[in-house]
PDB file of C-alpha atoms in Angstrom:
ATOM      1  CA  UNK K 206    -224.562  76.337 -35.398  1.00  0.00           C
ATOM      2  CA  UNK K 207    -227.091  79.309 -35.941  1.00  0.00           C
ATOM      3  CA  UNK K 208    -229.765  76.559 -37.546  1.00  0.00           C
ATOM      4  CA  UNK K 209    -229.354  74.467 -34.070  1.00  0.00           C
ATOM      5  CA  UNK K 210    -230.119  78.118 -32.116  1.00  0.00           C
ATOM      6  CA  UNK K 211    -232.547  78.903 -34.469  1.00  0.00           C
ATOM      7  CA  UNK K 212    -234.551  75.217 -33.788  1.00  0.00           C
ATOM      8  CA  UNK K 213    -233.465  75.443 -29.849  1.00  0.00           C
ATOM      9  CA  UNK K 214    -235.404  78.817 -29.532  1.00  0.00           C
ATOM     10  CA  UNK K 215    -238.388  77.487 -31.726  1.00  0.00           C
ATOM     11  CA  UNK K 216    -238.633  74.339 -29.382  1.00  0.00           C
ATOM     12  CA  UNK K 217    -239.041  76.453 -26.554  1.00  0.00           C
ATOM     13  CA  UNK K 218    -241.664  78.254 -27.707  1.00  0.00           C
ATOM     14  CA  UNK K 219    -243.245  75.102 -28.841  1.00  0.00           C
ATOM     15  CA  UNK K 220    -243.398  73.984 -25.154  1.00  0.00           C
ATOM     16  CA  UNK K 221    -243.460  76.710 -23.162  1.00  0.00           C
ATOM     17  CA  UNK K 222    -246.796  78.835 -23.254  1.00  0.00           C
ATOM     18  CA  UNK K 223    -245.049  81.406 -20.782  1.00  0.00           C
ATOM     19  CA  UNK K 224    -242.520  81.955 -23.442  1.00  0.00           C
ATOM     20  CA  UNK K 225    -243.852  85.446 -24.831  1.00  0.00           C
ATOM     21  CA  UNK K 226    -240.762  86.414 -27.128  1.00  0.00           C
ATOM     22  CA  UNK K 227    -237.423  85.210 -28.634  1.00  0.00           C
ATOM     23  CA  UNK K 228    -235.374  87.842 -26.982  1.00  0.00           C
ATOM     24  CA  UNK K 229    -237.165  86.051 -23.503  1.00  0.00           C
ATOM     25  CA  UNK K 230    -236.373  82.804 -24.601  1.00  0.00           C
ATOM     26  CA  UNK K 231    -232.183  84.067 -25.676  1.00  0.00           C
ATOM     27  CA  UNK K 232    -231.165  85.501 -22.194  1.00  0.00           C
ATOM     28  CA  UNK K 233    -233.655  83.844 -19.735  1.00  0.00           C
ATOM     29  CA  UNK K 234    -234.181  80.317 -20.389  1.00  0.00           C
ATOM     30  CA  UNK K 235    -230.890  78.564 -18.490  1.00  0.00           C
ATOM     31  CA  UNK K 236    -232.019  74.906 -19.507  1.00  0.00           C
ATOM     32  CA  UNK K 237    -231.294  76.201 -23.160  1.00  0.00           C
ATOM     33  CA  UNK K 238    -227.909  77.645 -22.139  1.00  0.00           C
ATOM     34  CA  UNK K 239    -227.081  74.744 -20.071  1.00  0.00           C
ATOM     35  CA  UNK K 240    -227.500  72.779 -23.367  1.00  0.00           C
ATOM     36  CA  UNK K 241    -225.611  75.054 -25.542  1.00  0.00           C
ATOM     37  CA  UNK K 242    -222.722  74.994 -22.575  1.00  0.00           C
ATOM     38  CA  UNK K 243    -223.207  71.515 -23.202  1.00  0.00           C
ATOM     39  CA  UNK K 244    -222.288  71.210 -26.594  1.00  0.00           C
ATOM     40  CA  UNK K 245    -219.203  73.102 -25.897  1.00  0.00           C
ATOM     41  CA  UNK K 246    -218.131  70.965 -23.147  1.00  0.00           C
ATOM     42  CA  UNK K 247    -219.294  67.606 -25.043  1.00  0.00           C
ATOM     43  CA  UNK K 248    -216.821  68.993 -28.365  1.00  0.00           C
ATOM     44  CA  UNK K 249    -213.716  69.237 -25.829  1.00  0.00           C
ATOM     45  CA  UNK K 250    -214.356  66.078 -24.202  1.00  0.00           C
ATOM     46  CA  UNK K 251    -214.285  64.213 -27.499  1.00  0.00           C
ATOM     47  CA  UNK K 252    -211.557  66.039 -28.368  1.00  0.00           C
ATOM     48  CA  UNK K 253    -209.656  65.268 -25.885  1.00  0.00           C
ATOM     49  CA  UNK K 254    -209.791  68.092 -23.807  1.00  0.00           C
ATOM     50  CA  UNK K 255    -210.904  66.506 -20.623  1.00  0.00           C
ATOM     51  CA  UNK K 256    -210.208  69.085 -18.466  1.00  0.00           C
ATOM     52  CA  UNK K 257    -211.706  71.548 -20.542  1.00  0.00           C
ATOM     53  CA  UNK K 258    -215.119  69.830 -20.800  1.00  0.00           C
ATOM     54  CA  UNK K 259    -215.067  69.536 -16.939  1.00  0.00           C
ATOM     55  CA  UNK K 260    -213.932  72.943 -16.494  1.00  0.00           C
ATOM     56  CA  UNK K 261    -216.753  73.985 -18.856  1.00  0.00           C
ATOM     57  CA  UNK K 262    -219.325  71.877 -17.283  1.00  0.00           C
ATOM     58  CA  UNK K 263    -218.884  72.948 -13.579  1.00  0.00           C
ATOM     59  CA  UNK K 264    -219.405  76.306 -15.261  1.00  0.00           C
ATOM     60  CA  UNK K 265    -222.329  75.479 -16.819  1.00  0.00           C
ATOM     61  CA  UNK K 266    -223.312  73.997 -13.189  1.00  0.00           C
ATOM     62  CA  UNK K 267    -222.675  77.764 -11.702  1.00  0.00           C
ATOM     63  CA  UNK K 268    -224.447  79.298 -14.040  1.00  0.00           C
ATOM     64  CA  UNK K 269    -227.841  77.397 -14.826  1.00  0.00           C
ATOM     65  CA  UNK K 270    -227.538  75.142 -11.967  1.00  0.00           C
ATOM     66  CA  UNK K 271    -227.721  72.406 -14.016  1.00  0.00           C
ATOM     67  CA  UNK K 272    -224.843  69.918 -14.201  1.00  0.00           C
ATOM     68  CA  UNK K 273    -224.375  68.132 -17.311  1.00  0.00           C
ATOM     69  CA  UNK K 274    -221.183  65.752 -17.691  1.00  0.00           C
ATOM     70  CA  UNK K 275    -219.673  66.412 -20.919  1.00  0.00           C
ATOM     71  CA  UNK K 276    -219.187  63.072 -21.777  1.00  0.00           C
ATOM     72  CA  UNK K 277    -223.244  63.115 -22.124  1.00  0.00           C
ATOM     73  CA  UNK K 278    -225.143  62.270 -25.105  1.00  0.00           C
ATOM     74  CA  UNK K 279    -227.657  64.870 -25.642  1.00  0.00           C
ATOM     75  CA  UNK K 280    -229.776  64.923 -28.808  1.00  0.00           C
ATOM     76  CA  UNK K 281    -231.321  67.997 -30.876  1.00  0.00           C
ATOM     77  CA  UNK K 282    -234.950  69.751 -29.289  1.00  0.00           C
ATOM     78  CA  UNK K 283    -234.296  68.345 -25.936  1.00  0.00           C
ATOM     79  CA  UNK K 284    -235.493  71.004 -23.597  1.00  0.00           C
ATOM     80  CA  UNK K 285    -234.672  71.192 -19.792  1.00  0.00           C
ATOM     81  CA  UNK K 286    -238.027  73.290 -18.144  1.00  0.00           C
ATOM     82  CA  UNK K 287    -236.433  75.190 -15.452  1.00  0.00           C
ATOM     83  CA  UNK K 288    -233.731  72.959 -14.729  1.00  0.00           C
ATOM     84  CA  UNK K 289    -232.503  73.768 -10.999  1.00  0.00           C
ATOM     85  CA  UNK K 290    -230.918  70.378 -10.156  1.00  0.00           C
ATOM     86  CA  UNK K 291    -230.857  68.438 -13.213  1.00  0.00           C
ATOM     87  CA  UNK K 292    -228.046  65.954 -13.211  1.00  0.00           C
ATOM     88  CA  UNK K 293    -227.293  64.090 -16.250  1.00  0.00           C
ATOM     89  CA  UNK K 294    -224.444  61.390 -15.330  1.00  0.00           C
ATOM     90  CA  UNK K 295    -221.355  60.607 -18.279  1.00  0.00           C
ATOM     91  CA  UNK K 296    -222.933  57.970 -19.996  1.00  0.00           C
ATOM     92  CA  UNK K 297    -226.792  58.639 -20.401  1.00  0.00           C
ATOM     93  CA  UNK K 298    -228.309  59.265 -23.489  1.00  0.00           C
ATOM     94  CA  UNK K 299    -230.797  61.643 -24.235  1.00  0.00           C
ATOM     95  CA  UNK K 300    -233.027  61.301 -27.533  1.00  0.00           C
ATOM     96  CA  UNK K 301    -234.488  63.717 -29.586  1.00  0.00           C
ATOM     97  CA  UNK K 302    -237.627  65.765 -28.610  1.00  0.00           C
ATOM     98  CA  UNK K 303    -237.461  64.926 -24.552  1.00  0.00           C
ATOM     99  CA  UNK K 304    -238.587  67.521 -21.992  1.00  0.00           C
ATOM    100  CA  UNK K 305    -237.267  67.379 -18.728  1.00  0.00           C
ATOM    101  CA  UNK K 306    -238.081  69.288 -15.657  1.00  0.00           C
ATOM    102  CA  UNK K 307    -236.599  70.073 -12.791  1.00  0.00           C
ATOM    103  CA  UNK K 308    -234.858  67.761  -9.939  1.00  0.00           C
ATOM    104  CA  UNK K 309    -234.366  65.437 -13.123  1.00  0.00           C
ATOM    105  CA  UNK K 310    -231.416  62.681 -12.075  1.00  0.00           C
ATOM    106  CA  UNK K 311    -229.981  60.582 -14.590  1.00  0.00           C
ATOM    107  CA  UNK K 312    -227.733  58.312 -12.743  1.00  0.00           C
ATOM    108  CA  UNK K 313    -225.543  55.946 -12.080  1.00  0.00           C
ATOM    109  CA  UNK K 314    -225.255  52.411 -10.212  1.00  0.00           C
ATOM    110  CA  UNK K 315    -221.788  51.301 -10.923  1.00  0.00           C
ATOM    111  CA  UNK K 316    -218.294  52.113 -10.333  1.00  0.00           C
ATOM    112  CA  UNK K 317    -217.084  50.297 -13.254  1.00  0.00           C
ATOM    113  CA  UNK K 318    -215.882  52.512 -16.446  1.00  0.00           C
ATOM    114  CA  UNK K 319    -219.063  51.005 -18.131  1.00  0.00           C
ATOM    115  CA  UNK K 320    -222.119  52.060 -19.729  1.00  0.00           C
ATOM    116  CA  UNK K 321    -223.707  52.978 -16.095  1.00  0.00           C
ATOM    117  CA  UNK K 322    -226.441  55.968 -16.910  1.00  0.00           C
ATOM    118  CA  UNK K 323    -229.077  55.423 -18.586  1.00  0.00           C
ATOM    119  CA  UNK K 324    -230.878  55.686 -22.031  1.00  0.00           C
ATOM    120  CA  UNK K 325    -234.012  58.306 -22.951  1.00  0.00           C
ATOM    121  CA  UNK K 326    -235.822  57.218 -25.861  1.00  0.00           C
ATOM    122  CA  UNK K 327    -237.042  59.897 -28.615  1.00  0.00           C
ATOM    123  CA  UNK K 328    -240.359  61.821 -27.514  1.00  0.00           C
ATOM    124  CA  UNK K 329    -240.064  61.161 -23.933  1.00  0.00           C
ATOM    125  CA  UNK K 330    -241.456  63.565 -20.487  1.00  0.00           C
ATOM    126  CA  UNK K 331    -239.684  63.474 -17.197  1.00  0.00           C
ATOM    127  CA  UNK K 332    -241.223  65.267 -14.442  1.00  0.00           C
ATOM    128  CA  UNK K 333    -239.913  67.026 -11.544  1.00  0.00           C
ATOM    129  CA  UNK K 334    -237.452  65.229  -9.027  1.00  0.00           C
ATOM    130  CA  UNK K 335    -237.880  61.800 -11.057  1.00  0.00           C
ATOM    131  CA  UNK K 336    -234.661  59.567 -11.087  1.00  0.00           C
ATOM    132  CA  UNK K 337    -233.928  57.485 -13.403  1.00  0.00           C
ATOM    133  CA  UNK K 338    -230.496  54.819 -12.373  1.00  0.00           C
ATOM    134  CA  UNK K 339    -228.933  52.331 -13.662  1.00  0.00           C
ATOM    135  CA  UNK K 340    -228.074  51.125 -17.583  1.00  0.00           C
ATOM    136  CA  UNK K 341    -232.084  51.163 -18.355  1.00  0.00           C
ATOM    137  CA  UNK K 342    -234.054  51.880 -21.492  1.00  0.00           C
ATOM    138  CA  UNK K 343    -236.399  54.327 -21.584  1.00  0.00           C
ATOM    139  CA  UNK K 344    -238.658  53.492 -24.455  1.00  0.00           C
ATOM    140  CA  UNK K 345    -239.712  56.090 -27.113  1.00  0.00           C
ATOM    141  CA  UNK K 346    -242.860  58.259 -25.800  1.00  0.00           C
ATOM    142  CA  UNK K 347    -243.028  57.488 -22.408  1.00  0.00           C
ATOM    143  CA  UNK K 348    -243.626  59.477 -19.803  1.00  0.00           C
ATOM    144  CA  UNK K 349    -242.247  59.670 -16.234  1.00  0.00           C
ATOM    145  CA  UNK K 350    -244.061  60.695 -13.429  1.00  0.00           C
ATOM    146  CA  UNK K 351    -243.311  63.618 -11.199  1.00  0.00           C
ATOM    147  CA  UNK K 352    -241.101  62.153  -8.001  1.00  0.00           C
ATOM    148  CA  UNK K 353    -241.104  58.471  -9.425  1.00  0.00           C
ATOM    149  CA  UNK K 354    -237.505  56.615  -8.999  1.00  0.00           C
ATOM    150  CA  UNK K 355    -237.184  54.559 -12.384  1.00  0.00           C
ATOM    151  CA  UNK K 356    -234.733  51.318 -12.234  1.00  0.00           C
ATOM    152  CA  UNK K 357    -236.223  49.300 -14.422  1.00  0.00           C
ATOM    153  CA  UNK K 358    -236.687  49.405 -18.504  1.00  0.00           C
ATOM    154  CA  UNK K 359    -240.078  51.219 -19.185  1.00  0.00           C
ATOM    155  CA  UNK K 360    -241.629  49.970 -22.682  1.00  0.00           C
ATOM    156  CA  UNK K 361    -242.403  52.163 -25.309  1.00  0.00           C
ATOM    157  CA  UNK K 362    -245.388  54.787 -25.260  1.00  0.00           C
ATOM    158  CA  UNK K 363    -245.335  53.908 -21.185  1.00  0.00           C
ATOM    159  CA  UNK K 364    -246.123  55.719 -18.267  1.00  0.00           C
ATOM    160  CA  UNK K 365    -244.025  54.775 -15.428  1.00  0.00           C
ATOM    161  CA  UNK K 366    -245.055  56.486 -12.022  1.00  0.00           C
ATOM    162  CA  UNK K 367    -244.550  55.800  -7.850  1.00  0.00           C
ATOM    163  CA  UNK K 368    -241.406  54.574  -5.964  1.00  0.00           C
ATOM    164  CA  UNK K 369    -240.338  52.350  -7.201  1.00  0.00           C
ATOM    165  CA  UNK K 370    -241.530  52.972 -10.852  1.00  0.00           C
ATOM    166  CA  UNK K 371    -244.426  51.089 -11.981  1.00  0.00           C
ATOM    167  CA  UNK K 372    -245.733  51.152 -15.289  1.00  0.00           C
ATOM    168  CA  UNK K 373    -248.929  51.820 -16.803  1.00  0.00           C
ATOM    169  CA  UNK K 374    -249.306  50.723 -20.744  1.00  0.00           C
ATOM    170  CA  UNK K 375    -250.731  53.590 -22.571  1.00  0.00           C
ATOM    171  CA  UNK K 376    -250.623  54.777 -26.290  1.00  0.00           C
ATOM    172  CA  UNK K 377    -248.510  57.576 -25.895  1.00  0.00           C
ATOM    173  CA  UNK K 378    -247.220  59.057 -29.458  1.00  0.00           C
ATOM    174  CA  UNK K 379    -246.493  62.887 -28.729  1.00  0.00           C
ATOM    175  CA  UNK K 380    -244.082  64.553 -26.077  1.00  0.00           C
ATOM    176  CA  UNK K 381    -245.888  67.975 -26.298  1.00  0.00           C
ATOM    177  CA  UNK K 382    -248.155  66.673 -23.116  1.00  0.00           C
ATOM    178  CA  UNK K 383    -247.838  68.708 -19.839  1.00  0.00           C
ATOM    179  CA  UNK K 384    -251.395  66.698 -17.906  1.00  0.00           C
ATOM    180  CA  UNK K 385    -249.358  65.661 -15.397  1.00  0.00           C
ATOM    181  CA  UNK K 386    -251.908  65.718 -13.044  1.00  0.00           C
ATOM    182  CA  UNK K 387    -253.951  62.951 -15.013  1.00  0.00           C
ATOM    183  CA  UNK K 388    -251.139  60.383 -14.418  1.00  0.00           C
ATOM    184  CA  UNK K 389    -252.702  56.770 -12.839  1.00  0.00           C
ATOM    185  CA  UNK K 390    -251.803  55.320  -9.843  1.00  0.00           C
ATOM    186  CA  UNK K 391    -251.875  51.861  -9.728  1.00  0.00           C
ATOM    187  CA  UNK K 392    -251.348  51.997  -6.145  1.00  0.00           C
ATOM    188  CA  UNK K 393    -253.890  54.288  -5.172  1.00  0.00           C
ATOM    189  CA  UNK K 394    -255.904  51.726  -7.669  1.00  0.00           C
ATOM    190  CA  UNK K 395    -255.111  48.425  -5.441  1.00  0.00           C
ATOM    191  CA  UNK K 396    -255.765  50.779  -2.218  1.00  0.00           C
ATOM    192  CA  UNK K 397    -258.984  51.704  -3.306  1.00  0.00           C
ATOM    193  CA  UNK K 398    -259.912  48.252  -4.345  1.00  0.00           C
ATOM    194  CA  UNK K 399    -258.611  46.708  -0.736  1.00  0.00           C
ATOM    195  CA  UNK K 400    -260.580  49.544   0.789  1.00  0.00           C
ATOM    196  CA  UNK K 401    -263.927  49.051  -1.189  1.00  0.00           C
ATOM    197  CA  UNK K 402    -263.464  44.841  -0.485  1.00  0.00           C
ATOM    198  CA  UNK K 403    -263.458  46.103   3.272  1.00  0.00           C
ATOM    199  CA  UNK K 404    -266.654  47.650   3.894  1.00  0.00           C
ATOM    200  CA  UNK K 405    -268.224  44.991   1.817  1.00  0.00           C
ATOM    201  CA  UNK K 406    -266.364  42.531   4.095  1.00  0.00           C
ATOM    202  CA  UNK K 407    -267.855  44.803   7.122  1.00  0.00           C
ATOM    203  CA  UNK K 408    -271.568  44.694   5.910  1.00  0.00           C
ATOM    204  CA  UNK K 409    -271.671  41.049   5.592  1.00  0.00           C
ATOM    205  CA  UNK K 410    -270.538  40.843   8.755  1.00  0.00           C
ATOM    206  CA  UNK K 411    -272.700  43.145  10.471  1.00  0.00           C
ATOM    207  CA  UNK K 412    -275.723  41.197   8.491  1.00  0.00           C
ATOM    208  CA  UNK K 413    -274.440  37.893   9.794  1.00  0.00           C
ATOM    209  CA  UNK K 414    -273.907  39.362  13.422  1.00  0.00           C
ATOM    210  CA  UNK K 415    -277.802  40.708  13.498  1.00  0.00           C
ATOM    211  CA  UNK K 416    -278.859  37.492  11.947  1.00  0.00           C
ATOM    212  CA  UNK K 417    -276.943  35.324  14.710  1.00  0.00           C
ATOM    213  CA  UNK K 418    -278.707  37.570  17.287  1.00  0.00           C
ATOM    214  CA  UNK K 419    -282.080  37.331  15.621  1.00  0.00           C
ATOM    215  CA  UNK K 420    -282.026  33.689  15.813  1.00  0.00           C
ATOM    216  CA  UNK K 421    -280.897  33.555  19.647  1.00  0.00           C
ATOM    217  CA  UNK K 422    -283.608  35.653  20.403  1.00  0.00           C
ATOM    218  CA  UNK K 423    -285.971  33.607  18.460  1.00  0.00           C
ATOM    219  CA  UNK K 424    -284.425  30.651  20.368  1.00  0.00           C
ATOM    220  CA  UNK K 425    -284.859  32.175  23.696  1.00  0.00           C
ATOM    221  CA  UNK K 426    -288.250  33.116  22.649  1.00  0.00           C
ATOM    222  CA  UNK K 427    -289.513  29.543  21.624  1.00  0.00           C
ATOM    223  CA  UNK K 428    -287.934  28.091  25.144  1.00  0.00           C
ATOM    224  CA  UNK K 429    -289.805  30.608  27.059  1.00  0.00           C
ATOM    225  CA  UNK K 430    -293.266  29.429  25.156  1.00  0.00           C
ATOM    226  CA  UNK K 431    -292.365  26.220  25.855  1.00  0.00           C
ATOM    227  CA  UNK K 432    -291.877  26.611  29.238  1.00  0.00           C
ATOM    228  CA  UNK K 433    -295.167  28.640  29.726  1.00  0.00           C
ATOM    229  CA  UNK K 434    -297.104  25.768  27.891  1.00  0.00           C
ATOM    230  CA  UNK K 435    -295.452  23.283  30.595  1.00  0.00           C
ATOM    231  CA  UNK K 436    -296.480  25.681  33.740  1.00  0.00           C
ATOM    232  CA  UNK K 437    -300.085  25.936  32.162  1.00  0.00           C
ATOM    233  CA  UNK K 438    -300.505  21.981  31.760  1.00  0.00           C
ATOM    234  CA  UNK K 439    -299.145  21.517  35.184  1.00  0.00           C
ATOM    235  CA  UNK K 440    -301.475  24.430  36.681  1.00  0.00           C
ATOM    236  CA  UNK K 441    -304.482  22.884  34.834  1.00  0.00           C
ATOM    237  CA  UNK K 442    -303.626  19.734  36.485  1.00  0.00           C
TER     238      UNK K 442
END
């Protein structure tokens, strides 16, 4: 138990560069107490003790304000970055190494007693307020965009971003990555591209529209010489 504290408090210093001491870390970091209430809650449940792991997780809820059903799967270094309304549903799995931060919903899409949650690969970032619903894979090093609402699989080393959740192939290998202000956007990408096709759209026309007028005038320009030609031969007869 003291080796799993030990590596929690580590972690967080790992991925937190506001983190200044262990002490800090101990008595002010409620996504690491909401996963040590966790792993009380998660022994009762399998135990047994069902109303003891709910009991313990609502108090987990009160305290950290992050609610964690104990029947959960949470694996080891996972650390919750602030936390304020996480919700991690019965059946989701969590992998090793995953940062999640706040807003973070894993949840569910069916009423049956099924697998309904879904499953976070090893090495994986969630930002703030994504949610992720349904029984999906989330494939080993991806990364979720801040706000993005996940319902299908995402690939491996993926970045998945927008509503709903479209994905980006990338070679992502490490979770220790907090640019989440370089994430693409392939919709901003088509917008762009739409806009860009517009003004060259606009230009031709506006060429073709001076070169329709251009050629009236020239029309209107060879009638009138015409004409003048015809008064001149008539006045000369």
């Amino acid at each position: 138990m003291f080796k799993r504290i030990k590596e929690d408090l580590e972690m967080v210093r790992m991925r937190d560069p506001a983190a200044r001491s262990t002490l800090e870390i101990f008595f002010c970091y409620p996504g690491l107490h909401a996963i040590w209430f966790h792993r009380l809650a998660s022994w009762f449940w399998n135990h047994k003790l069902l109303f003891l792991g709910r009991f313990t997780s609502t108090i987990n809820r009160l305290l950290t304000g992050i609610e964690i059903h104990p029947g959960a799967t949470i694996g080891r270094r996972v650390f919750i970055d602030h936390g304020m309304g996480v919700v991690i549903g019965e059946t989701a799995e969590v992998g090793e190494d995953v940062l999640i931060y706040q807003g973070v919903v894993l949840g569910g899409t069916s009423l049956e007693k099924t697998k309904r949650h879904p499953t976070i690969g090893n090495g994986v970032v969630i930002g703030s307020g994504a949610k992720i619903i349904g029984n999906i894979k989330i494939g080993d090093a991806s990364k979720i965009g801040a706000g993005s609402v996940v319902l299908k699989p995402v690939p491996s080393g993926s970045t998945c971003v927008g509503i709903p959740g479209r994905m980006v192939q990338e070679e992502r290998k490490c979770a220790i990555d907090l640019d989440h202000g370089e994430l693409p956007d392939p919709v901003a990408e088509v917008i762009s591209l739409l806009l860009k096709r517009q003004d060259e759209m606009e230009a031709q026309i506006k060429e073709l529209g001076i070169t329709s007028t251009v050629m009236k005038a020239n029309g209107l320009l060879s009638r009138k010489t015409e004409m003048e030609e015809i008064f001149s031969e008539g006045a000369g007869i």
